[in-house]
PDB file of C-alpha atoms in Angstrom:
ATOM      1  CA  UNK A  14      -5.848  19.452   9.704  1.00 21.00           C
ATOM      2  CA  UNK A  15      -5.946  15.718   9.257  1.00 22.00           C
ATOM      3  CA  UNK A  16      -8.732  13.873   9.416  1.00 21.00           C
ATOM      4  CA  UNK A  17     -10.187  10.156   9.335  1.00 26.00           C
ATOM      5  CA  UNK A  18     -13.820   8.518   8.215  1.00 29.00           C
ATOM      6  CA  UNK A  19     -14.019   4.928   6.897  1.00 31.00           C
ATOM      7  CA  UNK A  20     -13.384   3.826   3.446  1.00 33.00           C
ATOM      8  CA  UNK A  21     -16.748   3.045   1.664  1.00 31.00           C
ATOM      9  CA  UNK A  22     -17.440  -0.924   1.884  1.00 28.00           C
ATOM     10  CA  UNK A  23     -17.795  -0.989  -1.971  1.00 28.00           C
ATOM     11  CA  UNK A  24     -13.930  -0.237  -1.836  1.00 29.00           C
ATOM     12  CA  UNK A  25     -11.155  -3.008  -2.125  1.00 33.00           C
ATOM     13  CA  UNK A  26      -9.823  -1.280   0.666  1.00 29.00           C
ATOM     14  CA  UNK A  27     -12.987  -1.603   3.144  1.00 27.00           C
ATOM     15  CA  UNK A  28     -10.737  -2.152   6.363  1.00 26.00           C
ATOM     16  CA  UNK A  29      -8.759   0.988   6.050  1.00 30.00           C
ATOM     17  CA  UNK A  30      -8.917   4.621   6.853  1.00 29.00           C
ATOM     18  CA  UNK A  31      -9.099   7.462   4.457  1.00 28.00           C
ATOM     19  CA  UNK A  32      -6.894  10.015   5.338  1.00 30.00           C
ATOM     20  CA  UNK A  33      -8.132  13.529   4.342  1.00 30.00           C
ATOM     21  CA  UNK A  34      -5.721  16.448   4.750  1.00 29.00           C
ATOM     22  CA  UNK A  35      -7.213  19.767   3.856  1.00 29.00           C
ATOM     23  CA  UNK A  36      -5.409  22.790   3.817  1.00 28.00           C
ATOM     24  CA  UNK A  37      -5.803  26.771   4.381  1.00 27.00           C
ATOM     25  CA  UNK A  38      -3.933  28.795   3.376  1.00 30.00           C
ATOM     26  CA  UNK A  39      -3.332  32.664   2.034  1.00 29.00           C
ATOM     27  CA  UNK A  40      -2.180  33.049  -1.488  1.00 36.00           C
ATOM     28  CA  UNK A  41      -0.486  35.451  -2.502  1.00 38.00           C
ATOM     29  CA  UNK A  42      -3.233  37.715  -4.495  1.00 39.00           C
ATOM     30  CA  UNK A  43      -4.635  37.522  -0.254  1.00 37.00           C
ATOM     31  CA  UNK A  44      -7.308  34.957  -0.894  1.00 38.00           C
ATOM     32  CA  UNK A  45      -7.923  31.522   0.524  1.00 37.00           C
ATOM     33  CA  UNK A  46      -7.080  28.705  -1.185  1.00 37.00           C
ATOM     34  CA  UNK A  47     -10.418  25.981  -0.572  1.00 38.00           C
ATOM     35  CA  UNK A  48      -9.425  23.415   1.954  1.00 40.00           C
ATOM     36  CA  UNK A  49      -9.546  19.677   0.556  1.00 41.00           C
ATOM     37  CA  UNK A  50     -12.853  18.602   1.810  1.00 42.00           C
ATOM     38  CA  UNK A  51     -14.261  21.996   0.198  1.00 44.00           C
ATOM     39  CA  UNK A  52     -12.702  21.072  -3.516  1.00 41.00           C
ATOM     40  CA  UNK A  53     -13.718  17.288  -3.059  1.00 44.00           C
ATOM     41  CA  UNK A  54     -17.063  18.116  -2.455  1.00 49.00           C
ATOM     42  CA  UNK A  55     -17.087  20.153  -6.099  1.00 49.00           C
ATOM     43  CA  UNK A  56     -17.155  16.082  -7.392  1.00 51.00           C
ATOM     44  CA  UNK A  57     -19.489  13.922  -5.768  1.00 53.00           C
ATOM     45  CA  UNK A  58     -17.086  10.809  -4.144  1.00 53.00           C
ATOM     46  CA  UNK A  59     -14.337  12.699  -5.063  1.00 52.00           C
ATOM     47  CA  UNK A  60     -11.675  10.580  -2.676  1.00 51.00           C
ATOM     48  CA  UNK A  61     -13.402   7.334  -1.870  1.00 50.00           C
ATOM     49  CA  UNK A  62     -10.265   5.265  -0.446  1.00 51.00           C
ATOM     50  CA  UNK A  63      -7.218   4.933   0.305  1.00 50.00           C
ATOM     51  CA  UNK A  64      -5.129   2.183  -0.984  1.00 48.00           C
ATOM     52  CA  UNK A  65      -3.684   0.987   2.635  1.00 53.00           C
ATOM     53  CA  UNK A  66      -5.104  -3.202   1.887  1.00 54.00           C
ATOM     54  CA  UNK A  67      -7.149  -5.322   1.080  1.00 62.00           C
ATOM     55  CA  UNK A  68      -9.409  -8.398   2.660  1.00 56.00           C
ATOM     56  CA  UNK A  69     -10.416 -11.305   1.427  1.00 60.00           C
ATOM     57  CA  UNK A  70     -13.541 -11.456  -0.794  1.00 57.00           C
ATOM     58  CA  UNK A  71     -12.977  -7.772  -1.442  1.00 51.00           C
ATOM     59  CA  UNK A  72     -12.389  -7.774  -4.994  1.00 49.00           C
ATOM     60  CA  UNK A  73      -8.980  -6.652  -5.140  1.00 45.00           C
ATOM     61  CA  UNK A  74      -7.627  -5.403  -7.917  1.00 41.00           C
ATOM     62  CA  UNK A  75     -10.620  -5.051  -9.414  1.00 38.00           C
ATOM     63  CA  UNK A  76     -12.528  -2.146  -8.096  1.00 35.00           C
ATOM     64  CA  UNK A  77     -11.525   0.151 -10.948  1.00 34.00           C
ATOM     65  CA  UNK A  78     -13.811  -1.592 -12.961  1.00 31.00           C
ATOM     66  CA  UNK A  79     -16.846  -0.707 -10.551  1.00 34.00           C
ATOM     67  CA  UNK A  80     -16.839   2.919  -9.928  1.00 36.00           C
ATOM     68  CA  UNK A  81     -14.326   5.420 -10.005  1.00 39.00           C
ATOM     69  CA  UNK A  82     -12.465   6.386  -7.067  1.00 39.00           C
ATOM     70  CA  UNK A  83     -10.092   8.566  -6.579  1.00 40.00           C
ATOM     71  CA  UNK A  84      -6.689   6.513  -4.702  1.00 38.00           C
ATOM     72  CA  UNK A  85      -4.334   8.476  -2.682  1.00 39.00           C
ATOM     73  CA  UNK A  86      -0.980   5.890  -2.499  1.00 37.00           C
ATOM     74  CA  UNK A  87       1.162   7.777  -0.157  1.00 37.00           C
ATOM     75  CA  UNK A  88       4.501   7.059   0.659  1.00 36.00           C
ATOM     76  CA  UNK A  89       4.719   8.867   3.665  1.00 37.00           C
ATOM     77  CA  UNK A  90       3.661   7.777   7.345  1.00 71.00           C
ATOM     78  CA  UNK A  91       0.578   9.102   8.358  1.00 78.00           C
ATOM     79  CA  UNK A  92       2.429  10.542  11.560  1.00 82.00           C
ATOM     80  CA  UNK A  93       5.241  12.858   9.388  1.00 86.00           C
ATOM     81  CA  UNK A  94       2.281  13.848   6.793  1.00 85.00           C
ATOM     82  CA  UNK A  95       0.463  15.357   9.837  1.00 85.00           C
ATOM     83  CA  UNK A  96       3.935  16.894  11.134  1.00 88.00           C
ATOM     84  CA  UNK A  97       3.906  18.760   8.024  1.00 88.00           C
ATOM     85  CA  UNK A  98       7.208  17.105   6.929  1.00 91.00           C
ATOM     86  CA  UNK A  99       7.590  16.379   3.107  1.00 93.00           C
ATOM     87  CA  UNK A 100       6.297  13.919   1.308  1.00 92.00           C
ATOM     88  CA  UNK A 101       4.739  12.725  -1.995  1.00 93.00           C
ATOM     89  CA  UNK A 102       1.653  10.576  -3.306  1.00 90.00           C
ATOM     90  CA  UNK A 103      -0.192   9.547  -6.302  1.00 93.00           C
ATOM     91  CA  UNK A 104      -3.877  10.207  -6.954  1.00 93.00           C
ATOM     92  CA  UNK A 105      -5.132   7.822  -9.415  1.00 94.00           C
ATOM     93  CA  UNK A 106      -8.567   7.922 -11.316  1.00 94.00           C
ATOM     94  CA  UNK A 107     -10.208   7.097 -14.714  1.00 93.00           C
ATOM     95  CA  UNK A 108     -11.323  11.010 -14.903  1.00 94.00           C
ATOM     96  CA  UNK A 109      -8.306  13.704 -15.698  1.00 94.00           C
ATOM     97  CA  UNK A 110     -10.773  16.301 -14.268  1.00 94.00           C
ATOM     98  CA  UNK A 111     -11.288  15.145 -10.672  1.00 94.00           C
ATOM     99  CA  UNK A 112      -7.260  14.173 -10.533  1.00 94.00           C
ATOM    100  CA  UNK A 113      -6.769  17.922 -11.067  1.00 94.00           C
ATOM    101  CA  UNK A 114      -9.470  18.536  -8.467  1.00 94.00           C
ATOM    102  CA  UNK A 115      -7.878  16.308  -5.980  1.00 93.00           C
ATOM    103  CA  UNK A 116      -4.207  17.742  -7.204  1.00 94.00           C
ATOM    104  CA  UNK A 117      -5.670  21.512  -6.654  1.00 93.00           C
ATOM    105  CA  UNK A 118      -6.702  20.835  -2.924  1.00 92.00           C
ATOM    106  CA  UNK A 119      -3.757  18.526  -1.859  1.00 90.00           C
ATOM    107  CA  UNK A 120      -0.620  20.054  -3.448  1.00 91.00           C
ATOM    108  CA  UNK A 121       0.709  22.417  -1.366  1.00 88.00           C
ATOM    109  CA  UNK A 122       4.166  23.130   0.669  1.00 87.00           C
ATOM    110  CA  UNK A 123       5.466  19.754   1.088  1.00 91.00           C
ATOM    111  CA  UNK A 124       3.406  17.826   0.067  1.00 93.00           C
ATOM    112  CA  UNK A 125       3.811  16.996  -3.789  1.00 94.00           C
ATOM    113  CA  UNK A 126       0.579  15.325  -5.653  1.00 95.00           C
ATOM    114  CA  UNK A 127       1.400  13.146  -8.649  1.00 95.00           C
ATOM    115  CA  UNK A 128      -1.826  12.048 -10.602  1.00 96.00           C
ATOM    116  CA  UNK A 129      -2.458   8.487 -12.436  1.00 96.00           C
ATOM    117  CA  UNK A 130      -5.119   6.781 -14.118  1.00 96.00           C
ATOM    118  CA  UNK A 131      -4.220   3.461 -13.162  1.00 97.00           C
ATOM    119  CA  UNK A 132      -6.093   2.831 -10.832  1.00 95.00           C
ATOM    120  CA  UNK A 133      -5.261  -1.422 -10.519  1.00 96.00           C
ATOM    121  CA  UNK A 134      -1.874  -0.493 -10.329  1.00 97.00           C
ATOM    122  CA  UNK A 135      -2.149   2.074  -7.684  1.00 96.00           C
ATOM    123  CA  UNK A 136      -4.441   0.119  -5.852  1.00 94.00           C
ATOM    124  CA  UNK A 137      -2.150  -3.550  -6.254  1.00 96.00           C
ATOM    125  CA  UNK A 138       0.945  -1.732  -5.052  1.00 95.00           C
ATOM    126  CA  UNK A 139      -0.639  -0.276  -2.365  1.00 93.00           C
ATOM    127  CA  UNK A 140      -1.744  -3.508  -1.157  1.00 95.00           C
ATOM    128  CA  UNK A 141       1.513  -6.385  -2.030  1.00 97.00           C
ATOM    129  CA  UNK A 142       3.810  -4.252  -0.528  1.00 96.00           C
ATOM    130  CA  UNK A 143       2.909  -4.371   3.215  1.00 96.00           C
ATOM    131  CA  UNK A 144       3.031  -8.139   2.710  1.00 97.00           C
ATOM    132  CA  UNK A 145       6.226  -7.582   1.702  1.00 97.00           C
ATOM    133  CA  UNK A 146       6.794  -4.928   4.661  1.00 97.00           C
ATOM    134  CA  UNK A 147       6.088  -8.565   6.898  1.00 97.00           C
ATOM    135  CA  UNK A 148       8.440 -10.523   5.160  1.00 97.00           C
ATOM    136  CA  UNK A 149      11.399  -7.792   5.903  1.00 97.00           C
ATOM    137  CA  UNK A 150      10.613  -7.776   8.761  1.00 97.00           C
ATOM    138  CA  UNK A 151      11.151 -11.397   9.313  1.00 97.00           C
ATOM    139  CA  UNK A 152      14.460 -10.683   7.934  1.00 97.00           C
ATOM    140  CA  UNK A 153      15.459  -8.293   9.907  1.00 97.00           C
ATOM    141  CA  UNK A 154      14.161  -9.911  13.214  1.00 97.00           C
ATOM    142  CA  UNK A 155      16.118 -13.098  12.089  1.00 97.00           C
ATOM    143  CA  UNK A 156      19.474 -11.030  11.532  1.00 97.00           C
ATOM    144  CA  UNK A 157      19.469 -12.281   8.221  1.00 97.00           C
ATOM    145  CA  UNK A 158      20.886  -9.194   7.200  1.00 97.00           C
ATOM    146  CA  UNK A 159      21.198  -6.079   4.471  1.00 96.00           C
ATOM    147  CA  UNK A 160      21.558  -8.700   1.679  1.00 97.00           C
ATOM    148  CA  UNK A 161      18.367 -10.954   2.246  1.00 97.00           C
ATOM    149  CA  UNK A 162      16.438  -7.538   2.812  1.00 96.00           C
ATOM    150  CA  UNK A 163      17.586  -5.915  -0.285  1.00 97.00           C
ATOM    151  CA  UNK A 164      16.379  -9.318  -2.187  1.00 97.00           C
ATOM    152  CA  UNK A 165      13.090  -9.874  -0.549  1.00 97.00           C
ATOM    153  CA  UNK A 166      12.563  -6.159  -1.571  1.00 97.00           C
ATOM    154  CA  UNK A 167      13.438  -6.614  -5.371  1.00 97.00           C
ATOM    155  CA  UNK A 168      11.768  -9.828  -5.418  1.00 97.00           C
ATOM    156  CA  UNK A 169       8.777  -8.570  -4.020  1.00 97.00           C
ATOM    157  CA  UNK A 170       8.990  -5.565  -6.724  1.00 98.00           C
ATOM    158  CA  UNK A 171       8.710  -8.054  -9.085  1.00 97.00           C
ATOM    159  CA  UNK A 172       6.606 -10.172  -8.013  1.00 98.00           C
ATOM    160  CA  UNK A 173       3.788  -6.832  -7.330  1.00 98.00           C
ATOM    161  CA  UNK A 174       4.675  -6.365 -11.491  1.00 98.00           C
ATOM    162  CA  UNK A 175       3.723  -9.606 -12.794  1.00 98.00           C
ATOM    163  CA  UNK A 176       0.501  -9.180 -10.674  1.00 98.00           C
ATOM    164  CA  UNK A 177      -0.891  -5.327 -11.493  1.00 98.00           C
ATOM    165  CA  UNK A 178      -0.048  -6.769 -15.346  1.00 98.00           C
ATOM    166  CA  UNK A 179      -1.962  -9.596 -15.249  1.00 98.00           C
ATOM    167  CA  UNK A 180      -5.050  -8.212 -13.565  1.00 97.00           C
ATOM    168  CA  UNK A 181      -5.161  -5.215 -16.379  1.00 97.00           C
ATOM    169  CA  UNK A 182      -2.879  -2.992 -14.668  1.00 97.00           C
ATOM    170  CA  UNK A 183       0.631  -1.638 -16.043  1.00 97.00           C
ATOM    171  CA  UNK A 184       3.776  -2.708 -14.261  1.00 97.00           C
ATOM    172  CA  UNK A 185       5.410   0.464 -14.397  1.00 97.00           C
ATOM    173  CA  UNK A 186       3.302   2.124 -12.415  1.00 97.00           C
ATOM    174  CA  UNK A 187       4.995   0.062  -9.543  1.00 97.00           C
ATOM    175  CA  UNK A 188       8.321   1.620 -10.462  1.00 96.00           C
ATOM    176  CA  UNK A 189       6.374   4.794  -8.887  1.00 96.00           C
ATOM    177  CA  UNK A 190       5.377   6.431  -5.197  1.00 94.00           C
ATOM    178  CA  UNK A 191       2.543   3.460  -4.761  1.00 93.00           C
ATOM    179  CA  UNK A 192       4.898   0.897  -5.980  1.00 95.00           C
ATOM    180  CA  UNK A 193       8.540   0.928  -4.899  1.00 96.00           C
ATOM    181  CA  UNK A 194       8.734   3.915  -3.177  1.00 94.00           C
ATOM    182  CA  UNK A 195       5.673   3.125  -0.386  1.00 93.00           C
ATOM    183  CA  UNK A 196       7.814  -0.643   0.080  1.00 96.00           C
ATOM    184  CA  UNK A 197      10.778   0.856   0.981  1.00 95.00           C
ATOM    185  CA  UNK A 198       9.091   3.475   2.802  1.00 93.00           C
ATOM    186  CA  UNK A 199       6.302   0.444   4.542  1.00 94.00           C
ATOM    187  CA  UNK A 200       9.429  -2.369   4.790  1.00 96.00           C
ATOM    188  CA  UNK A 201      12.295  -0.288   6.742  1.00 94.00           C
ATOM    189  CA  UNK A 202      10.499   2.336   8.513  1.00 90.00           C
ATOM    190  CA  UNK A 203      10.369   2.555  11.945  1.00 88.00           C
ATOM    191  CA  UNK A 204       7.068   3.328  12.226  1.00 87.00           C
ATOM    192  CA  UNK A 205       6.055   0.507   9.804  1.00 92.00           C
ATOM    193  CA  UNK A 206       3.328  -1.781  11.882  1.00 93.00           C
ATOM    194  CA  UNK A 207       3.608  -4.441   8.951  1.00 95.00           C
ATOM    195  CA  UNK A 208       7.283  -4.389   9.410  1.00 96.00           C
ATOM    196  CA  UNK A 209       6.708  -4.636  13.112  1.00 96.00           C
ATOM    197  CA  UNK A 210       4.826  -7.800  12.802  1.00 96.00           C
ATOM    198  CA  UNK A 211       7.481  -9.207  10.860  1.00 97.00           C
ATOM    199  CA  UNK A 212       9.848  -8.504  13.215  1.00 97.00           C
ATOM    200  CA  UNK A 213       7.969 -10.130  16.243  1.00 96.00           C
ATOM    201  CA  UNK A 214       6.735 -13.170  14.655  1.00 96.00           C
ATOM    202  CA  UNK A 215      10.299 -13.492  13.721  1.00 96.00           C
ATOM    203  CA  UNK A 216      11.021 -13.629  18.069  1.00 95.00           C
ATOM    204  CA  UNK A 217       8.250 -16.057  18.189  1.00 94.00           C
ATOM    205  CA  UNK A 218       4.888 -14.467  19.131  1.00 95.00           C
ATOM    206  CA  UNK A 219       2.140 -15.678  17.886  1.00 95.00           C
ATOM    207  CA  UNK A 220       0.186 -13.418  15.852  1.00 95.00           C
ATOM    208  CA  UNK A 221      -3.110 -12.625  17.863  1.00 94.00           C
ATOM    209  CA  UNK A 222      -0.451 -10.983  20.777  1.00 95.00           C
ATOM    210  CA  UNK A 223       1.308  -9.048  17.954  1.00 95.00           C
ATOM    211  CA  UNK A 224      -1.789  -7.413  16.790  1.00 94.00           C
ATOM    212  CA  UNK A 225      -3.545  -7.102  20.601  1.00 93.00           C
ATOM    213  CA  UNK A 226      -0.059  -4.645  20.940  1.00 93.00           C
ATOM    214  CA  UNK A 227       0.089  -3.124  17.784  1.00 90.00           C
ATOM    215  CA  UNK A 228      -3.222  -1.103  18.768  1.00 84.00           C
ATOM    216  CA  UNK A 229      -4.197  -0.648  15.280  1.00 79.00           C
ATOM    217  CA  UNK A 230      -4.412  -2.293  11.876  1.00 81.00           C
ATOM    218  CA  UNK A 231      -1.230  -4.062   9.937  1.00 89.00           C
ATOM    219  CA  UNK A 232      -2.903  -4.261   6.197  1.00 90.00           C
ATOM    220  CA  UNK A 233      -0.660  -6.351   5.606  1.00 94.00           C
ATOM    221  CA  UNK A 234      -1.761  -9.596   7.320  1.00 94.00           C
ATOM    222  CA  UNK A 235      -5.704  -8.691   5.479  1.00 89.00           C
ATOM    223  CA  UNK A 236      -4.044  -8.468   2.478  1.00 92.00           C
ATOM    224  CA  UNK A 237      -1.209 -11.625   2.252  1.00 95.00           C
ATOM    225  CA  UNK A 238      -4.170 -14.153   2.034  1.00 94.00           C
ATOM    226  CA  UNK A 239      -6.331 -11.981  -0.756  1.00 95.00           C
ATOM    227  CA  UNK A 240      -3.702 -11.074  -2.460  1.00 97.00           C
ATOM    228  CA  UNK A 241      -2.316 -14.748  -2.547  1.00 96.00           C
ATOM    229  CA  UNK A 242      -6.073 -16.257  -3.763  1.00 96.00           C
ATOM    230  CA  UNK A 243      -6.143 -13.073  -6.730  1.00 97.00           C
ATOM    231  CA  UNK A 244      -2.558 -15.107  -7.551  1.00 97.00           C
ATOM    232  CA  UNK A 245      -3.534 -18.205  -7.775  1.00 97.00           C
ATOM    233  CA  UNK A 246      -7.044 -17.094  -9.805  1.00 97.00           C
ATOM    234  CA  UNK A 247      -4.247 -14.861 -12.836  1.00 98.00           C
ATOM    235  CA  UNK A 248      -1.951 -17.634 -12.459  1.00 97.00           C
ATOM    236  CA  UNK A 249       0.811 -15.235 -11.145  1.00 98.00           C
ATOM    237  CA  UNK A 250       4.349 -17.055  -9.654  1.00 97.00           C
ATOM    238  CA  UNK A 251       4.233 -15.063  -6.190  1.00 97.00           C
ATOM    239  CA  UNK A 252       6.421 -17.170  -3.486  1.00 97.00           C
ATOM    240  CA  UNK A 253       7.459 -14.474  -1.407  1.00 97.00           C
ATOM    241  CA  UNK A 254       3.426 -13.722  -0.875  1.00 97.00           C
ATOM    242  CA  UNK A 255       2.638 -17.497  -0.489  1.00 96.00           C
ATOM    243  CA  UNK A 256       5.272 -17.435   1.999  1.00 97.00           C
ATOM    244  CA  UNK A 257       4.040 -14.541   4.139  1.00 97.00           C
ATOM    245  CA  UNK A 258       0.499 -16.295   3.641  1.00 96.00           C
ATOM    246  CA  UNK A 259       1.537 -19.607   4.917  1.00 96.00           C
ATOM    247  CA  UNK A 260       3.347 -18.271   8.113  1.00 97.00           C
ATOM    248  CA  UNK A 261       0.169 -15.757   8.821  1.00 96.00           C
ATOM    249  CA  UNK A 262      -2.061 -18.765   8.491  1.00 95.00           C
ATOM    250  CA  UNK A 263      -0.076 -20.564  11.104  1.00 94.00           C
ATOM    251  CA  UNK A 264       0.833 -23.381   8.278  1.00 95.00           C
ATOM    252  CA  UNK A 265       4.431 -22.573   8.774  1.00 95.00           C
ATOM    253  CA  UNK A 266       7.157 -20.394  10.967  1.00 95.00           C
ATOM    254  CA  UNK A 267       9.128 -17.760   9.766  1.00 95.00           C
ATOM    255  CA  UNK A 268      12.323 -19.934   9.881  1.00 95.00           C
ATOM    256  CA  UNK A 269      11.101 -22.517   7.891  1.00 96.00           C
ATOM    257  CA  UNK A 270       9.865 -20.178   5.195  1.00 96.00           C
ATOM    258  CA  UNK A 271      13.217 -18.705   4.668  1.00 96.00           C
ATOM    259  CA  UNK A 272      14.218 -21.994   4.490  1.00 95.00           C
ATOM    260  CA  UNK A 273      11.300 -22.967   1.649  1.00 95.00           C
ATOM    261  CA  UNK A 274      11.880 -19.757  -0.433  1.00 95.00           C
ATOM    262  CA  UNK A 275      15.952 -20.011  -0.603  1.00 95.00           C
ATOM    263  CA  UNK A 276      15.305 -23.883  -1.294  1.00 95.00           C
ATOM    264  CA  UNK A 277      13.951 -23.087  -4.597  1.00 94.00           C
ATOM    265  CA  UNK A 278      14.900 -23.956  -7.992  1.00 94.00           C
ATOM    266  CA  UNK A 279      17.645 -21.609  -9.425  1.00 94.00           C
ATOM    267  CA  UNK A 280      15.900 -19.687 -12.491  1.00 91.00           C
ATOM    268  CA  UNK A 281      16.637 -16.697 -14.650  1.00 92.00           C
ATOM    269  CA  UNK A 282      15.603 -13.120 -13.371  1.00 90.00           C
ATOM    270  CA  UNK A 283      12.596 -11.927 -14.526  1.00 79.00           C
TER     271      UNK A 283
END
């Protein structure tokens, strides 16, 4: 069964759904294995969000050092999890006991539960990449082809690096499921909504239509202008975010950002 509630408020990720899947299932001594809400409720707030955005004034990054949740970064759609098809995600917390908690309920069949406790990185990476998801989009809607995506995507890895570092996070955690794997998952899926708004503001519409069709929530245009004020507060280089933030805002179209970002000053890769 999969079911939703809303993330606690206190969360950096306030505006999106949690996602609970709990499972039942024989073993094979002929027991029942405890469904996920069952285990969770063994640790008081055992899953408190998960890492889908984040809003402005929400703290991002930052929430780690408030409470402990428990962060399930999925890289698989919501729609194939609840098929049943495969797929993998990271639970992050500061306690080894309630990851193994969380682990014990969730891992099952196909689905494969990694555990973390890095909880800014799982939490950043969850967030920066479906800005990044937008910004494909715009590629793709603008035909600018399999080359521009494939940089915007390694770009954006990096940039999503130099930010989880500087807000007390490790950078390779991004090299994992909440990292690269839930961008390339979030920025050429078809069922990607960020990608989807990336691809119609690239044909023009303005934003408010996009979302009015869309039906549901795009983190990703939440999280471009929080994510690009948590920049500018570390001091963190992030023009592909700016970018995204900028045409969002209605400051500038998607055309003329491509424009601005392959404009810039030739540099070493970093």
């Amino acid at each position: 069964a999969v079911t939703q509630r809303r993330a606690s408020p206190r969360c950096s990720t306030s505006t999106s759904d949690v996602r609970e899947v709990g499972v039942r299932e024989r073993d094979g001594g002929g027991g029942d294995r405890a469904s996920g809400a069952e285990c969770a409720g063994r640790h008081e707030n055992a899953v408190r969000n998960a890492v889908a955005g984040c809003s402005e004034g929400s703290g991002a990054g930052h929430a780690a050092s408030e409470h402990e949740p428990v962060d399930p970064g999925t890289r698989a759609g919501a729609r194939e999890v609840g098929a049943g098809m495969p797929c993998a995600l990271t639970v992050a917390s500061s306690s080894e006991e309630l990851c193994k908690i969380v682990q014990a309920a969730f891992h099952h069949r196909n689905m494969r539960v990694y555990s973390s406790d890095d909880l800014i990185g799982v939490e950043l990476g969850g967030a920066v990449k479906n800005v990044l998801a937008i910004a494909a989009g715009i590629g793709d809607g603008l035909s600018l082809g399999l080359n521009a995506r494939a940089a915007v995507l390694t770009r954006g890895l990096a940039e999503m690096m130099r930010l989880v570092k500087a807000a007390g996070g490790r950078s390779e955690t991004c090299m994992g499921l909440t990292g690269v794997g839930d961008l390339i998952l979030t920025a050429t899926g078809d069922l990607s909504r960020n990608r989807r708004v990336g691809l119609e503001l690239a044909a023009g519409k303005p934003l408010e239509d996009i979302l009015t069709s869309l039906g549901h929530v795009a983190e990703g245009v939440l999280c471009a202008a929080a994510i690009g004020d948590l920049a500018k507060r570390l001091q963190v280089e992030m023009p592909i975010t700016e970018m995204m933030g900028s045409v969002l805002s209605g400051q500038m179209s998607a055309q003329d950002a491509v424009k601005k970002l392959m404009g810039r000053d030739p540099k070493i890769e970093a």
